[in-house]
mmCIF file of C-alpha atoms in Angstrom:
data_model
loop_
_atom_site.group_PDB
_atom_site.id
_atom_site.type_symbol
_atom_site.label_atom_id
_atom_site.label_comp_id
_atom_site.label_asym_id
_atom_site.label_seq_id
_atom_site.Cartn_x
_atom_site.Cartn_y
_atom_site.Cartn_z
ATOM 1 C CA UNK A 12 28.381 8.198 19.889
ATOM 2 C CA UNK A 13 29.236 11.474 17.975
ATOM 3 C CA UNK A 14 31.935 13.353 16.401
ATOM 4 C CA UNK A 15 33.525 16.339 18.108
ATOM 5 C CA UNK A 16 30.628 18.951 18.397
ATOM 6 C CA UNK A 17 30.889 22.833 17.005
ATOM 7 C CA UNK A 18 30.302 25.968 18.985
ATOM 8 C CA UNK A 19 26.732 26.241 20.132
ATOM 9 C CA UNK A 20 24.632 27.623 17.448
ATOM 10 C CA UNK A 21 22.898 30.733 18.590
ATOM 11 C CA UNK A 22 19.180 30.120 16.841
ATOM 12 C CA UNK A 23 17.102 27.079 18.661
ATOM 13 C CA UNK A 24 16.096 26.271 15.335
ATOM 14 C CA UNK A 25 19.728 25.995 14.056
ATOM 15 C CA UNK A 26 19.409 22.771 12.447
ATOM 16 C CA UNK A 27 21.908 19.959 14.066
ATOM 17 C CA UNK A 28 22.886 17.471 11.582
ATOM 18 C CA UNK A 29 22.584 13.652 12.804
ATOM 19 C CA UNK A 30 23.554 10.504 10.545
ATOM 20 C CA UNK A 31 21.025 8.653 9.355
ATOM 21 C CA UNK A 32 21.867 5.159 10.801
ATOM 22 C CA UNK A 33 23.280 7.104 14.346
ATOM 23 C CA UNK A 34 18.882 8.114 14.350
ATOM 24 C CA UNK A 35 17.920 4.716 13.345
ATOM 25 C CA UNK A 36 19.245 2.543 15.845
ATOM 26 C CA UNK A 37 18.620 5.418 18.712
ATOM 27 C CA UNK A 38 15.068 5.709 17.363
ATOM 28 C CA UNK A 39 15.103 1.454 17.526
ATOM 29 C CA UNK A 40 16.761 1.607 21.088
ATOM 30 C CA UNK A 41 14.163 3.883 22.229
ATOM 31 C CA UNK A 42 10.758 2.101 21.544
ATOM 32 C CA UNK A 43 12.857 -1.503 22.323
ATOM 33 C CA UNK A 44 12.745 0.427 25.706
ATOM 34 C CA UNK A 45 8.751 1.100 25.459
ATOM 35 C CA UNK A 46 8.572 -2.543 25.153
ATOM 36 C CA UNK A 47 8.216 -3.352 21.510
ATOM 37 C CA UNK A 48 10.498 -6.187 20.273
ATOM 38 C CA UNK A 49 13.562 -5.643 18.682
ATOM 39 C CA UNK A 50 12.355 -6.292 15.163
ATOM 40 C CA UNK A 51 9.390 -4.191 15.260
ATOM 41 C CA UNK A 52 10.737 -1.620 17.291
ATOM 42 C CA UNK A 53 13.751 -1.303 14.285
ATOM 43 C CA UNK A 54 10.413 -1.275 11.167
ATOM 44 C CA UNK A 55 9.113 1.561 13.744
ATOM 45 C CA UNK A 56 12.271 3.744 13.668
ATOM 46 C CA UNK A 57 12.390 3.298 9.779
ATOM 47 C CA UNK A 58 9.062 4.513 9.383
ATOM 48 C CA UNK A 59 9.981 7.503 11.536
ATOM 49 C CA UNK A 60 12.976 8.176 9.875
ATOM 50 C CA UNK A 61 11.443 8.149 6.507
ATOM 51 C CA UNK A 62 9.937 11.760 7.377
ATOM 52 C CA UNK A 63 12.764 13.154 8.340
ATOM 53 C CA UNK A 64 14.726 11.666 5.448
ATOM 54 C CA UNK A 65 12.042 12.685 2.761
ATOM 55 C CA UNK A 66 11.534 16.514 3.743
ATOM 56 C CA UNK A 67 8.669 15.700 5.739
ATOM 57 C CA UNK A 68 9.984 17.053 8.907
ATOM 58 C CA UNK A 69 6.009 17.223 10.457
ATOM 59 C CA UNK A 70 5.825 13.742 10.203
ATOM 60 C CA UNK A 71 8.945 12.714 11.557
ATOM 61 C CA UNK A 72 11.305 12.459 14.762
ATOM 62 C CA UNK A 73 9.165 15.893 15.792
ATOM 63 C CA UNK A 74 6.179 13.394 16.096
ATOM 64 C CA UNK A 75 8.122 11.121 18.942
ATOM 65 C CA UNK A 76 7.706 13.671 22.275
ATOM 66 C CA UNK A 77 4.268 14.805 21.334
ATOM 67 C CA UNK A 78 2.481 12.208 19.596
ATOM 68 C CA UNK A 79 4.263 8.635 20.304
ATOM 69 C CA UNK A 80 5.455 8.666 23.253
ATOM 70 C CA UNK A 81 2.152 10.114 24.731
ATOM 71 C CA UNK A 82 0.064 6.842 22.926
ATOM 72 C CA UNK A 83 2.632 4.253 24.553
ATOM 73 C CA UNK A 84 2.882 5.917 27.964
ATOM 74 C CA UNK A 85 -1.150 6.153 28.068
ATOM 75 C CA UNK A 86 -2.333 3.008 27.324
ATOM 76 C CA UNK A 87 -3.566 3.876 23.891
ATOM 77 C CA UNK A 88 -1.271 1.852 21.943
ATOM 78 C CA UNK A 89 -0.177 -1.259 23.340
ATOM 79 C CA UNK A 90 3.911 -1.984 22.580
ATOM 80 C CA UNK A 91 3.507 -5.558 22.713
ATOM 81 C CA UNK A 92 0.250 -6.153 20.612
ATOM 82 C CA UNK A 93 -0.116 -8.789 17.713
ATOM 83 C CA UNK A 94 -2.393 -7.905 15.333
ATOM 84 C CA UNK A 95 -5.263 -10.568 14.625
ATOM 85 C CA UNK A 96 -6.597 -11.745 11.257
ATOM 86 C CA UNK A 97 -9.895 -11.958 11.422
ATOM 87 C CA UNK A 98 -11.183 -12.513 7.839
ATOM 88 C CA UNK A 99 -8.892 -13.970 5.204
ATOM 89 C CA UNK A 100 -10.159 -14.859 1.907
ATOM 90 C CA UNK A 101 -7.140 -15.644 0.000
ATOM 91 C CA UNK A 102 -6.971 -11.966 -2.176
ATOM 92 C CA UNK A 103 -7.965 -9.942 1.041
ATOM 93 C CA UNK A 104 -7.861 -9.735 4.796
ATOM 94 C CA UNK A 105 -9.699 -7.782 7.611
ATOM 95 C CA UNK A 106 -7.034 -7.330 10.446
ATOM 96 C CA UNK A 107 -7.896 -6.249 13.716
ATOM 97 C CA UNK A 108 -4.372 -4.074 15.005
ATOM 98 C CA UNK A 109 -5.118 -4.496 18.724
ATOM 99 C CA UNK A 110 -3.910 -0.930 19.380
ATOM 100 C CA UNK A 111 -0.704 -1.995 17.841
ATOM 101 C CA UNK A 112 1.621 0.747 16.801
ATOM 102 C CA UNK A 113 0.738 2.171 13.387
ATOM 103 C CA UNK A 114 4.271 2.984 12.080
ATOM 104 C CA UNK A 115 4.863 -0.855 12.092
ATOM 105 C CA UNK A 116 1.916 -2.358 12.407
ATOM 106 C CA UNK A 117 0.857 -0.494 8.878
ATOM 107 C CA UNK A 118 4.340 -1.778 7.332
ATOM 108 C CA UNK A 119 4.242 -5.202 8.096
ATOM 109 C CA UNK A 120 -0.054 -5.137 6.585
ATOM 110 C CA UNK A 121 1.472 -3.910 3.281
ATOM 111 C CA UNK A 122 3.759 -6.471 3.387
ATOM 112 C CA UNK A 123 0.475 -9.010 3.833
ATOM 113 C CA UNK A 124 -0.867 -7.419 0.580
ATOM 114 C CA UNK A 125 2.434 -7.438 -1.236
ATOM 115 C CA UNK A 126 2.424 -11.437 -1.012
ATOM 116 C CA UNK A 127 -1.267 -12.020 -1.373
ATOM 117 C CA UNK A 128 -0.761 -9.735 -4.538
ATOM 118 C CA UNK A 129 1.989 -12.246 -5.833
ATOM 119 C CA UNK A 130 -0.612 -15.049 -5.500
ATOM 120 C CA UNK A 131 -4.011 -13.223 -6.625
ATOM 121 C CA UNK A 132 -3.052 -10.151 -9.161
ATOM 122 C CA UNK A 133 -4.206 -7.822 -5.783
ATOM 123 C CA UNK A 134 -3.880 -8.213 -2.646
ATOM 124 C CA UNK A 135 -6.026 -6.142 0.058
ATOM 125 C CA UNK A 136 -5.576 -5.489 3.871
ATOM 126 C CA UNK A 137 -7.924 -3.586 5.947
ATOM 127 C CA UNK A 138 -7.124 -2.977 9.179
ATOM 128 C CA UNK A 139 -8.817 -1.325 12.085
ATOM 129 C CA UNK A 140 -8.293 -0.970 16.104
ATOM 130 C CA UNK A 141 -5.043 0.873 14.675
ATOM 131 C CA UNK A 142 -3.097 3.936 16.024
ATOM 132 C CA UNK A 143 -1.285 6.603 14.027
ATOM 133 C CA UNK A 144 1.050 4.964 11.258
ATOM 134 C CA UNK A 145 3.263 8.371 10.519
ATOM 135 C CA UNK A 146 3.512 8.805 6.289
ATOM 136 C CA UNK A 147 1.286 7.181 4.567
ATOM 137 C CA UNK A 148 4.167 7.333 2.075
ATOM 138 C CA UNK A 149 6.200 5.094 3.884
ATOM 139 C CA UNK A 150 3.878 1.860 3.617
ATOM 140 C CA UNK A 151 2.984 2.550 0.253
ATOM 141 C CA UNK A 152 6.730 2.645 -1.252
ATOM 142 C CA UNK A 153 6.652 -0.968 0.102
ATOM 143 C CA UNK A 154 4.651 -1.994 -2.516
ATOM 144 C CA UNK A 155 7.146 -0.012 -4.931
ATOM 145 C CA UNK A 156 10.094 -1.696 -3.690
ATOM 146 C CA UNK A 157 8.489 -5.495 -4.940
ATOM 147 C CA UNK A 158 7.653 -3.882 -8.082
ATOM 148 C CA UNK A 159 3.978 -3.215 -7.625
ATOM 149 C CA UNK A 160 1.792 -0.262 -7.428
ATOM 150 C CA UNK A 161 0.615 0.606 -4.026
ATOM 151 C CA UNK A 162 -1.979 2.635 -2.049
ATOM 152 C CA UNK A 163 -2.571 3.126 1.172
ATOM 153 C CA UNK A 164 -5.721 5.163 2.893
ATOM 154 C CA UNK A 165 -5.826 6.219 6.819
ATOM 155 C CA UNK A 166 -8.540 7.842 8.827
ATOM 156 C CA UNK A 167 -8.135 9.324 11.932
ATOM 157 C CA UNK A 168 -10.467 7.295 13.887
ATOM 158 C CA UNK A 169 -12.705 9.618 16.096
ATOM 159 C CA UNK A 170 -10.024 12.397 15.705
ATOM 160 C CA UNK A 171 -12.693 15.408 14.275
ATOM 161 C CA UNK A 172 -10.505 18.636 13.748
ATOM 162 C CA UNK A 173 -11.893 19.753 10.016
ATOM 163 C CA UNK A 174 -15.455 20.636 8.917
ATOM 164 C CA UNK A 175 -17.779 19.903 6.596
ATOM 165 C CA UNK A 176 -17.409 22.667 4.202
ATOM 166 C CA UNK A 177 -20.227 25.269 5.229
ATOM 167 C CA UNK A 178 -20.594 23.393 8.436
ATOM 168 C CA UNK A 179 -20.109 24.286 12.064
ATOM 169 C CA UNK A 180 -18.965 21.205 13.896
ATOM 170 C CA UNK A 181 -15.152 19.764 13.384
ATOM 171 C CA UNK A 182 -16.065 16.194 11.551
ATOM 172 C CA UNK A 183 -13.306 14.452 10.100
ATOM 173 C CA UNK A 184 -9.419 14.182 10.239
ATOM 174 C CA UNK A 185 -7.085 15.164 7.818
ATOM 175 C CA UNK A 186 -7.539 11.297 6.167
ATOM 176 C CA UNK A 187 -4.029 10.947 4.461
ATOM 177 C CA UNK A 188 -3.614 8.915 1.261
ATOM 178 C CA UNK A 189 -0.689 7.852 -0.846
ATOM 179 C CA UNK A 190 0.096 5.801 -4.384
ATOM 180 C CA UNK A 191 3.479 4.507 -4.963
ATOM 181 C CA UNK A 192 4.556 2.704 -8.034
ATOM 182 C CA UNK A 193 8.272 2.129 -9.707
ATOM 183 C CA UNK A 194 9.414 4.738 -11.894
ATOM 184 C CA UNK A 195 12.572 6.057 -12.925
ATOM 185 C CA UNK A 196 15.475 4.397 -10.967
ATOM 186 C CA UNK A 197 15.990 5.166 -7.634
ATOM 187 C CA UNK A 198 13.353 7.595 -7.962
ATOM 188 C CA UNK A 199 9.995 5.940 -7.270
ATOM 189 C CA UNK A 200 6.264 7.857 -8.049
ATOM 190 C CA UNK A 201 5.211 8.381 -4.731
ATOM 191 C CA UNK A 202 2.451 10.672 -3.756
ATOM 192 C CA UNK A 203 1.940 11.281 -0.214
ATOM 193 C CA UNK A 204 -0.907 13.619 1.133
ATOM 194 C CA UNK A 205 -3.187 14.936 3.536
ATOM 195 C CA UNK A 206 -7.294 15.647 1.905
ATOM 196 C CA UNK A 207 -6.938 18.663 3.778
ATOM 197 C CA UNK A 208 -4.976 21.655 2.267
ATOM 198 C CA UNK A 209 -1.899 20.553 5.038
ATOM 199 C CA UNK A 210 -1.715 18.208 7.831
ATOM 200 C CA UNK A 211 -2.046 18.808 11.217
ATOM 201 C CA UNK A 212 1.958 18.100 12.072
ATOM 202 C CA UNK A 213 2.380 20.983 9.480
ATOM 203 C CA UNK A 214 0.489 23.697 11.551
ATOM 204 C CA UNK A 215 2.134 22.434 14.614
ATOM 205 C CA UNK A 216 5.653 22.519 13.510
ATOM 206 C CA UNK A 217 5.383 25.952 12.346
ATOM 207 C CA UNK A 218 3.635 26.965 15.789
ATOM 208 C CA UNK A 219 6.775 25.679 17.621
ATOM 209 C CA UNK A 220 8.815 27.302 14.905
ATOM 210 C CA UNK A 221 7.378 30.806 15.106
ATOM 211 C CA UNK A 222 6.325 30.935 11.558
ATOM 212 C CA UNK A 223 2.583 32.098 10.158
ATOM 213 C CA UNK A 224 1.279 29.621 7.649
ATOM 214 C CA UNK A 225 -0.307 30.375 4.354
ATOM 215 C CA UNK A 226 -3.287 32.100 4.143
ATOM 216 C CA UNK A 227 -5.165 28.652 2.625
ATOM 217 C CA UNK A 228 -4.339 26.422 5.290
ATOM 218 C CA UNK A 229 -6.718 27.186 8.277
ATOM 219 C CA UNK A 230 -9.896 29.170 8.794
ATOM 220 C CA UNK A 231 -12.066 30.188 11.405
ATOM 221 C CA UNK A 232 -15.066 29.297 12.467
ATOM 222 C CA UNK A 233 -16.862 32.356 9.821
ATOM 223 C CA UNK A 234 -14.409 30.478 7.129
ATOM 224 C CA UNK A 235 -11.916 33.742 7.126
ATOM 225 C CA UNK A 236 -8.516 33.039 6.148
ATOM 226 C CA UNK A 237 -6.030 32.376 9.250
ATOM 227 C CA UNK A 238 -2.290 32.616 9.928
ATOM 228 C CA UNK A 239 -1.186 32.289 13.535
ATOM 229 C CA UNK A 240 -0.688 28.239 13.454
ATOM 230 C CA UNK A 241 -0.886 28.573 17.159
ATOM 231 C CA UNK A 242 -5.043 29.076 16.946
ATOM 232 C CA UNK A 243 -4.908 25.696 15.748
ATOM 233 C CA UNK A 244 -4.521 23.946 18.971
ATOM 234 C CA UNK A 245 -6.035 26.855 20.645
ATOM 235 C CA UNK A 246 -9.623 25.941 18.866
ATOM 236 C CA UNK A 247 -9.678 28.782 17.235
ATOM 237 C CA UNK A 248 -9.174 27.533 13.730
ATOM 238 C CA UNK A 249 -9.774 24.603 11.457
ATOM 239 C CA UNK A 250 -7.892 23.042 8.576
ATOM 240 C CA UNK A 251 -9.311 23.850 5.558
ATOM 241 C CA UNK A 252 -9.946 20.913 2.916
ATOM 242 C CA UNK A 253 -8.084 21.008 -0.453
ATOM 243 C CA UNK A 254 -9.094 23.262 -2.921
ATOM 244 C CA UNK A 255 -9.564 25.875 0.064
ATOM 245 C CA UNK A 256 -13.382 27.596 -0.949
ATOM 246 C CA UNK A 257 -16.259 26.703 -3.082
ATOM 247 C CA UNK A 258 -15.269 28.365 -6.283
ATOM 248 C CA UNK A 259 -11.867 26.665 -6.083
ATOM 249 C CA UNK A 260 -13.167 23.440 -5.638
ATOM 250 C CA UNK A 261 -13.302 22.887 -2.009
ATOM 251 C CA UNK A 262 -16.073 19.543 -2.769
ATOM 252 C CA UNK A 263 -12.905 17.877 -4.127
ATOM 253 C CA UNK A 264 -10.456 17.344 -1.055
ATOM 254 C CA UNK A 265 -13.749 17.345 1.462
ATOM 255 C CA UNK A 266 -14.665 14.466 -1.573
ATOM 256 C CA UNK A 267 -11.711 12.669 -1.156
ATOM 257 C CA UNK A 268 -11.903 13.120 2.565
ATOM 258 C CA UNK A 269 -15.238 10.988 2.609
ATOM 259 C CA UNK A 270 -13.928 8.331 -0.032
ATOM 260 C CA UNK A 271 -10.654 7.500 2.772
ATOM 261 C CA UNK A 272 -13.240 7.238 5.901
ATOM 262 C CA UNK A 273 -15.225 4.746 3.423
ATOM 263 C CA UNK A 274 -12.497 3.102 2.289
ATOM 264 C CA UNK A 275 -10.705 2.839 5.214
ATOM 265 C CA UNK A 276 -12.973 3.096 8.363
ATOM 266 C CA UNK A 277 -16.273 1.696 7.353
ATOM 267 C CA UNK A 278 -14.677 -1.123 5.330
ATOM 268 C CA UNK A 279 -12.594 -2.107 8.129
ATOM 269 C CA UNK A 280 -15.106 -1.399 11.132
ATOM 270 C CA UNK A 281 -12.438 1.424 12.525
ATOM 271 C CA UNK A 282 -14.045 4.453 14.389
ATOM 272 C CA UNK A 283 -15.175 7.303 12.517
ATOM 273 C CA UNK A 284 -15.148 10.960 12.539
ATOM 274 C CA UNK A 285 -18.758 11.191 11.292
ATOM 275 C CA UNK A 286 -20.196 9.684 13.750
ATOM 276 C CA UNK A 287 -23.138 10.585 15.970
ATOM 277 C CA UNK A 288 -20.585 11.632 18.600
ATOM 278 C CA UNK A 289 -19.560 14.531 16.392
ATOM 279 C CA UNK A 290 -22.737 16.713 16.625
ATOM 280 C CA UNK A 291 -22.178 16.934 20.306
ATOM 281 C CA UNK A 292 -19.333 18.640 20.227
ATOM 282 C CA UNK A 293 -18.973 22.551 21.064
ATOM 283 C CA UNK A 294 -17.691 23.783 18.024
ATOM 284 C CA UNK A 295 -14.013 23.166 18.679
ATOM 285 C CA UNK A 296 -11.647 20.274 17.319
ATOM 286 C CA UNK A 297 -12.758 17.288 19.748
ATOM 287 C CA UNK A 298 -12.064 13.402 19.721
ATOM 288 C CA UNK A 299 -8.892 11.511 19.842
ATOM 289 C CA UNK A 300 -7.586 9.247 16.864
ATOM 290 C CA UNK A 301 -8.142 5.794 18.599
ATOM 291 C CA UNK A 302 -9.016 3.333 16.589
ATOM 292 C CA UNK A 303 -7.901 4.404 13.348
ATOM 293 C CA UNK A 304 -8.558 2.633 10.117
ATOM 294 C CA UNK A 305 -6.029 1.792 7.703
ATOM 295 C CA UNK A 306 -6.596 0.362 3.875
ATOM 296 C CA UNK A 307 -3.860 -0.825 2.285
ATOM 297 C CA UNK A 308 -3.653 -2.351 -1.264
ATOM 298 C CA UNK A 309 -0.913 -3.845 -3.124
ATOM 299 C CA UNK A 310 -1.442 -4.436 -7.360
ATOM 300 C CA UNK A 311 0.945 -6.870 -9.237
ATOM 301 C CA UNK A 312 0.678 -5.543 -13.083
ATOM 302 C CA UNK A 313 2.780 -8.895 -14.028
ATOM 303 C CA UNK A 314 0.646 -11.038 -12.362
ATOM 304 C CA UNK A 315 -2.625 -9.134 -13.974
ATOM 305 C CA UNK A 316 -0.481 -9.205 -17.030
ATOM 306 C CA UNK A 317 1.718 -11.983 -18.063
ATOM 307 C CA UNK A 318 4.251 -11.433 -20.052
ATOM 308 C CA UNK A 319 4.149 -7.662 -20.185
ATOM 309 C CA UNK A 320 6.653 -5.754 -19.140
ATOM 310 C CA UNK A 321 5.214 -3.187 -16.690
ATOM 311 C CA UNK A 322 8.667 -1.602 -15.561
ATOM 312 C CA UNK A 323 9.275 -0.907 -19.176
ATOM 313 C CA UNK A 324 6.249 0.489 -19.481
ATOM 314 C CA UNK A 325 6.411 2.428 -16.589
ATOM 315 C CA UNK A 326 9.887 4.025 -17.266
ATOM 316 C CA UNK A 327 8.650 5.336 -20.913
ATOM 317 C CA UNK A 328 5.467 6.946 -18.462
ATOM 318 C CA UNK A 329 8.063 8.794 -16.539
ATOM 319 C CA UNK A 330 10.707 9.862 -19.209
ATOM 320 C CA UNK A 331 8.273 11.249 -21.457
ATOM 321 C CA UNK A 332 7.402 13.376 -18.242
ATOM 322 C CA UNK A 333 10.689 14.545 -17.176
ATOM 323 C CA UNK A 334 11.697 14.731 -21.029
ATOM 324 C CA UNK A 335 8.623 17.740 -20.962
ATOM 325 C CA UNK A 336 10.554 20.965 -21.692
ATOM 326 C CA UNK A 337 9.829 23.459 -18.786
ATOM 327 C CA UNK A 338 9.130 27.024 -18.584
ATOM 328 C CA UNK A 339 11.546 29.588 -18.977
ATOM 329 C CA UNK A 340 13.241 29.728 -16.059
ATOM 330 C CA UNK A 341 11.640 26.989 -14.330
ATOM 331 C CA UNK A 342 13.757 24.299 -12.943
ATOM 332 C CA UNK A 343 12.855 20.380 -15.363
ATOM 333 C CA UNK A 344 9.745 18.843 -14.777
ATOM 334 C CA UNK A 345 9.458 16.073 -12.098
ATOM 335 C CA UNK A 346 7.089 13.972 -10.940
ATOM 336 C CA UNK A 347 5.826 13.256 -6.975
ATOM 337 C CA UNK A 348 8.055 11.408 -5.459
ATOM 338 C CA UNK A 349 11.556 12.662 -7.343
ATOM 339 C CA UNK A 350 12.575 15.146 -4.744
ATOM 340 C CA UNK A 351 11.748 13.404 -2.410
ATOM 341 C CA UNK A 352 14.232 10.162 -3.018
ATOM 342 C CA UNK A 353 16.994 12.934 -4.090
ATOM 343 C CA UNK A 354 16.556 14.723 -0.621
ATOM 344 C CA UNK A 355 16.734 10.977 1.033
ATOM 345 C CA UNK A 356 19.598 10.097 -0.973
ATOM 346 C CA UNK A 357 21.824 13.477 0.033
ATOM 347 C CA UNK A 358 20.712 13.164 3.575
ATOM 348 C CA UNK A 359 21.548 9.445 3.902
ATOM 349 C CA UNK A 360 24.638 10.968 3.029
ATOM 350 C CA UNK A 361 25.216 14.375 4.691
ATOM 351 C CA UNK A 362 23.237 13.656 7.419
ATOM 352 C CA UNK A 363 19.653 15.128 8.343
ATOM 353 C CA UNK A 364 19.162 18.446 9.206
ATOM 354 C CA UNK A 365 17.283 18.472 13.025
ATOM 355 C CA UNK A 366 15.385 21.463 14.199
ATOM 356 C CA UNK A 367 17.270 22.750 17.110
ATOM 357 C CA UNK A 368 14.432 21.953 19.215
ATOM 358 C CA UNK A 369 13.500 18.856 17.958
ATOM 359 C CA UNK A 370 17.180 17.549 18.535
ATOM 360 C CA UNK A 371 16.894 18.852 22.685
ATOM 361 C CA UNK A 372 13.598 17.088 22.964
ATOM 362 C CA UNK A 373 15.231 14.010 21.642
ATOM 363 C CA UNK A 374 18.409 14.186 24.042
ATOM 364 C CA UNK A 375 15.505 15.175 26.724
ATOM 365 C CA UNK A 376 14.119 11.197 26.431
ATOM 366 C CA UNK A 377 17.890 9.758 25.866
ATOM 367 C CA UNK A 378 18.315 9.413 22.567
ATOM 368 C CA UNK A 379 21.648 10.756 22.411
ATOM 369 C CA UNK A 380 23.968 13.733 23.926
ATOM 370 C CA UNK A 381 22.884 17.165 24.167
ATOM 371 C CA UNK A 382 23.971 19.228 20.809
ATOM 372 C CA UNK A 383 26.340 21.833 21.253
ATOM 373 C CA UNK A 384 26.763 22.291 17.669
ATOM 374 C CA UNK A 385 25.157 21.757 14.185
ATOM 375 C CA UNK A 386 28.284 18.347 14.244
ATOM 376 C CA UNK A 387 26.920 15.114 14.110
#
């Protein structure tokens, strides 16, 4: 299945470069084997992919050992689920996921509000009984590729691993969001982020990397700055919300942090972090991210609009942004989103860069050979 390999690289974070479709269909082969079927096993490995493709290495292929195959082998996710509908009122949907895998069962709901928006103007899923979806970036490009603007909003269930700023008790998760929306071509507006300063898989990755973290990303329990990424998962540090402290405007990610668990937990009837459960715990992250909640929304302009011509419009948005002279010295202005698609496009085809380690936990479950090189 691979080209010839090179010497053995001498750093087990050497990266080992893999094609993009060799990762696909190994990624599709593998959770075909966990039981899911062959179509939604194949939206799975794209989902997957889509970190590793983007830059978003935390949220990618290192995710498989440690987070995904853990929720199949459990119990926690079930492969073969079908998610049920249980509220449809033409323009929006509740949708219970039946432990479903998130990384498809997210991308096939955004496809649900994709068509109800071609119908209604907007179309609105809400989903609960969900597990983990991977980016939130991933499902809301959907919306992109049909030409519409899209959002999508995740909790983390009764995951509680950040605190109320000024509080003692873990209470929330790191509640991703995203908004994707046509652009320039080939290079879609796509914001993808955590409410907290970075996401868990962050802090992880550079635990198993060896590598501090910045001083803004966790704190302890006094709210002192922390940079061993390992006291994460030892419960000796929390993630800090975005805008880090008080006087930097801390209210704002802990703000938006609260809108996604409205927006996508209480609307749906998912778990939640805030929950009376919370206050019994010992002062250490507690919970697990069952039942997660997802919202995902899909907006037509053209339908809201007839007869205008939203991608025009949207290009002239863009251009006037990358057309903004930079700084001296600074590279041109981009928008979220641009690097992103560039990175894809070069690593569609060059190949992505593994982690050393990741790539020997991936031969470990049979994905493919056992590098002996950074060869393909």
């Amino acid at each position: 299945m691979t080209t010839p390999p090179a010497p053995a690289p001498t750093d087990g974070n050497a990266p080992v470069l893999v094609d993009h479709p060799r990762l696909r269909t190994a990624l599709t082969e593998f959770f075909a084997r966990h039981g899911l079927p062959s179509a939604r096993a194949e939206l799975a490995a794209d989902a997957l992919c889509h970190g590793d493709l983007t830059g978003h290495a935390s949220h990618g292929v290192f995710n498989l050992a440690r987070l995904y195959l853990p929720l199949l082998e459990s119990g926690r996710c079930d492969p073969g689920a079908t998610p049920r509908t249980l509220t449809d009122l033409g323009a929006c949907a509740l949708v219970d996921a039946e432990r479903a895998l998130g990384l498809w069962a997210a991308a096939e709901a955004m496809d649900d509000a994709v068509a109800r928006a071609r119908r209604h103007g907007v179309g609105l899923v809400s989903v609960r009984g969900a597990t983990h979806f991977g980016c939130a970036g991933f499902h809301a490009a959907r919306a992109a590729e049909a030409g519409m603007i899209g959002v999508v909003m995740s909790n983390c269930g009764g995951q509680r691993i950040a605190c109320p700023p000024g509080g003692t008790l873990p209470m929330l998760g790191t509640n991703p969001l995203s908004v994707a929306a046509p652009a320039l071509p080939g290079h879609p507006f796509l914001l993808d982020m955590a409410t907290t300063t970075a996401p868990s898989g962050r802090v992880r990755l550079a635990a198993r990397e060896g590598r501090p973290v910045p001083g803004g990303w966790l704190e302890d329990a006094a709210g002192n700055p922390v940079t061993d990424p390992a006291a994460f998962d030892r419960g000796e540090a929390f993630l800090r919300w975005l805008g880090g402290t008080p006087d930097e405007g801390v209210h704002k990610g802990y703000g938006l942090g609260l809108a996604v668990e409205l927006l996508a937990a209480v609307a749906s009837g998912a778990g939640r972090g805030p929950a009376p459960a919370a206050l019994d715990g010992d002062g250490g992250p507690h919970g697990r991210d069952d039942d997660i909640g997802f919202l995902l929304l899909a907006l037509a302009p053209d339908v809201l609009r007839p007869g205008a011509d939203t991608p025009a419009e949207a290009r002239s948005l863009f251009t006037a942004l990358t057309d903004c002279p930079p700084r001296p010295g600074r590279p041109p202005v981009r928008y979220p989103g641009w690097h992103e698609a560039e990175r894809a496009r070069l690593r569609r085809r060059d190949g992505i860069p593994l982690p050393g380690h990741v790539h020997e936990e991936l031969a470990a479950l049979g994905l493919f050979a056992p590098a002996t090189g950074g060869a393909r």
